[in-house]
Amino acid sequence: GHVTPARVTQILNLLSLAPDLQEAVLFLPRVDSGKDPVTERDLRPIVKQLDWSTQRRMWKRLAG
C-alpha cells in the first residue's frame, strides 16, 4: 500500500473521535475540485482530546 507507519498512526488516531464525529467525517460531501473543507490535519487537535464533549465543541468550531 505504500503507506508509512506514521500515516497509518494518523489514520488510526481517528478512531479516538466520538462515534458521531466519526460518522460526520465519513459523510462529509465529496470534493471534486478545490480544497477539502476538513482535513486529517485539521482533526489532529480534536483527536488529542479524550473527552467527547470537548471534541464535539471543537468540531462545531471547525465544521461550522
XYZ file of N, CA, C and O in Angstrom:
256
model
N 0.755 -1.194 0.000
C 0.000 0.000 0.000
C 0.808 1.279 0.000
O 0.248 2.342 -0.103
N 2.126 1.230 0.138
C 2.971 2.427 0.126
C 2.510 3.468 1.134
O 2.477 4.662 0.844
N 2.107 3.017 2.311
C 1.674 3.918 3.375
C 2.697 3.813 4.504
O 3.011 2.717 4.967
N 3.199 4.958 4.939
C 4.206 4.947 6.000
C 3.572 4.610 7.338
O 2.370 4.827 7.545
N 4.368 4.088 8.261
C 3.844 3.829 9.602
C 3.272 5.089 10.260
O 2.274 5.018 10.975
N 3.887 6.228 10.005
C 3.373 7.479 10.583
C 1.978 7.783 10.059
O 1.091 8.201 10.819
N 1.756 7.561 8.770
C 0.433 7.827 8.186
C -0.602 6.863 8.751
O -1.746 7.255 9.021
N -0.231 5.618 8.916
C -1.154 4.631 9.497
C -1.544 5.079 10.903
O -2.715 5.019 11.271
N -0.585 5.574 11.670
C -0.868 6.064 13.011
C -1.835 7.240 12.968
O -2.789 7.301 13.747
N -1.613 8.166 12.048
C -2.510 9.315 11.918
C -3.933 8.865 11.622
O -4.895 9.381 12.200
N -4.073 7.910 10.750
C -5.400 7.425 10.378
C -6.044 6.660 11.540
O -7.217 6.861 11.856
N -5.271 5.811 12.193
C -5.816 5.051 13.324
C -6.209 5.960 14.482
O -7.140 5.649 15.231
N -5.528 7.086 14.634
C -5.891 8.030 15.697
C -7.315 8.545 15.530
O -7.955 8.933 16.511
N -7.830 8.532 14.312
C -9.201 8.996 14.076
C -10.222 8.119 14.803
O -11.351 8.543 15.034
N -9.810 6.910 15.181
C -10.703 6.028 15.939
C -10.976 6.577 17.340
O -11.907 6.132 18.010
N -10.182 7.558 17.773
C -10.394 8.176 19.086
C -11.491 9.235 19.059
O -11.872 9.758 20.107
N -11.978 9.552 17.876
C -13.071 10.518 17.774
C -14.364 9.917 18.316
O -14.591 8.708 18.201
N -15.202 10.760 18.861
C -16.526 10.319 19.292
C -17.242 9.677 18.106
O -17.043 10.093 16.958
N -18.049 8.652 18.333
C -18.703 7.947 17.226
C -19.486 8.856 16.276
O -19.433 8.672 15.054
N -20.185 9.848 16.823
C -20.946 10.728 15.944
C -20.029 11.598 15.085
O -20.371 11.926 13.943
N -18.847 11.920 15.592
C -17.892 12.691 14.796
C -17.255 11.822 13.720
O -17.016 12.286 12.596
N -17.007 10.554 14.036
C -16.512 9.629 13.014
C -17.511 9.559 11.864
O -17.140 9.605 10.687
N -18.775 9.470 12.223
C -19.822 9.403 11.197
C -19.878 10.698 10.389
O -20.009 10.668 9.161
N -19.748 11.825 11.069
C -19.764 13.112 10.365
C -18.610 13.206 9.375
O -18.780 13.688 8.245
N -17.443 12.720 9.769
C -16.286 12.728 8.870
C -16.538 11.809 7.679
O -16.261 12.170 6.536
N -17.087 10.633 7.958
C -17.350 9.675 6.874
C -18.323 10.224 5.833
O -18.224 9.904 4.645
N -19.268 11.047 6.289
C -20.295 11.539 5.383
C -20.084 12.983 4.946
O -21.024 13.624 4.465
N -18.846 13.474 5.088
C -18.547 14.794 4.528
C -18.781 14.733 3.020
O -18.511 13.702 2.380
N -19.272 15.810 2.427
C -19.526 15.777 0.992
C -18.236 15.601 0.194
O -17.173 16.064 0.597
N -18.364 14.911 -0.905
C -17.239 14.679 -1.800
C -16.794 16.001 -2.424
O -17.619 16.835 -2.805
N -15.479 16.173 -2.520
C -14.917 17.370 -3.138
C -14.228 16.939 -4.429
O -13.264 16.180 -4.401
N -14.762 17.381 -5.567
C -14.182 17.006 -6.857
C -13.067 17.951 -7.293
O -12.186 17.570 -8.044
N -13.143 19.195 -6.837
C -12.078 20.144 -7.150
C -11.984 21.161 -6.023
O -12.949 21.396 -5.302
N -10.815 21.722 -5.873
C -10.624 22.686 -4.805
C -10.176 22.011 -3.524
O -9.812 20.839 -3.495
N -10.218 22.760 -2.462
C -9.709 22.314 -1.164
C -10.789 21.606 -0.348
O -11.938 22.035 -0.326
N -10.392 20.521 0.321
C -11.303 19.851 1.249
C -11.616 20.790 2.414
O -10.708 21.442 2.946
N -12.872 20.853 2.842
C -13.217 21.744 3.955
C -12.644 21.274 5.291
O -12.372 22.075 6.171
N -12.437 19.966 5.446
C -11.871 19.398 6.670
C -10.829 18.366 6.258
O -11.118 17.467 5.458
N -9.632 18.489 6.815
C -8.557 17.541 6.504
C -8.178 16.759 7.759
O -8.547 17.137 8.881
N -7.431 15.705 7.556
C -6.942 14.920 8.696
C -6.115 15.808 9.614
O -6.217 15.716 10.840
N -5.346 16.690 9.039
C -4.525 17.603 9.838
C -5.406 18.505 10.716
O -5.056 18.797 11.858
N -6.549 18.928 10.194
C -7.486 19.739 10.974
C -8.018 18.969 12.179
O -8.363 19.559 13.205
N -8.122 17.657 12.020
C -8.708 16.817 13.065
C -7.725 16.444 14.172
O -8.138 16.011 15.247
N -6.442 16.615 13.944
C -5.442 16.182 14.924
C -5.647 16.779 16.316
O -5.570 16.043 17.310
N -5.891 18.103 16.433
C -6.109 18.632 17.789
C -7.366 18.067 18.453
O -7.410 17.900 19.671
N -8.366 17.761 17.653
C -9.608 17.207 18.202
C -9.367 15.792 18.703
O -9.817 15.410 19.785
N -8.634 15.015 17.923
C -8.347 13.624 18.284
C -7.563 13.543 19.589
O -7.728 12.600 20.366
N -6.742 14.549 19.860
C -5.937 14.538 21.087
C -6.784 14.688 22.345
O -6.341 14.331 23.435
N -7.983 15.219 22.191
C -8.892 15.390 23.335
C -9.622 14.076 23.588
O -10.270 13.549 22.694
N -9.502 13.558 24.781
C -10.165 12.292 25.093
C -11.629 12.479 25.462
O -12.424 11.552 25.322
N -11.971 13.665 25.923
C -13.347 13.948 26.326
C -14.198 14.237 25.085
O -13.915 15.176 24.337
N -15.224 13.420 24.881
C -16.048 13.562 23.674
C -16.799 14.889 23.640
O -17.017 15.439 22.569
N -17.185 15.415 24.780
C -17.869 16.716 24.796
C -16.943 17.811 24.280
O -17.357 18.685 23.513
N -15.697 17.757 24.684
C -14.709 18.720 24.197
C -14.505 18.544 22.696
O -14.423 19.530 21.949
N -14.425 17.295 22.262
C -14.288 17.032 20.826
C -15.448 17.642 20.042
O -15.234 18.259 18.997
N -16.638 17.477 20.563
C -17.824 17.995 19.854
C -17.799 19.517 19.764
O -18.153 20.082 18.728
N -17.380 20.178 20.834
C -17.268 21.644 20.792
C -16.229 22.070 19.757
O -16.455 23.008 18.996
N -15.101 21.379 19.726
C -14.060 21.709 18.766
C -14.519 21.447 17.340
O -14.213 22.210 16.415
N -15.265 20.362 17.149
C -15.794 20.026 15.820
C -16.738 21.119 15.326
O -16.687 21.516 14.174
N -17.607 21.584 16.220
C -18.558 22.652 15.829
C -17.819 23.895 15.352
O -18.237 24.529 14.385
N -16.725 24.238 16.035
C -15.940 25.402 15.602
C -15.277 25.143 14.251
O -15.182 26.047 13.425
N -14.821 23.916 14.047
C -14.137 23.575 12.798
C -15.098 23.462 11.633
O -14.892 24.064 10.569
N -16.158 22.685 11.806
C -17.057 22.375 10.704
C -18.152 23.414 10.529
O -18.829 23.435 9.498
N -18.320 24.242 11.555
C -19.317 25.304 11.469
C -20.680 24.800 11.361
O -21.644 24.944 10.863
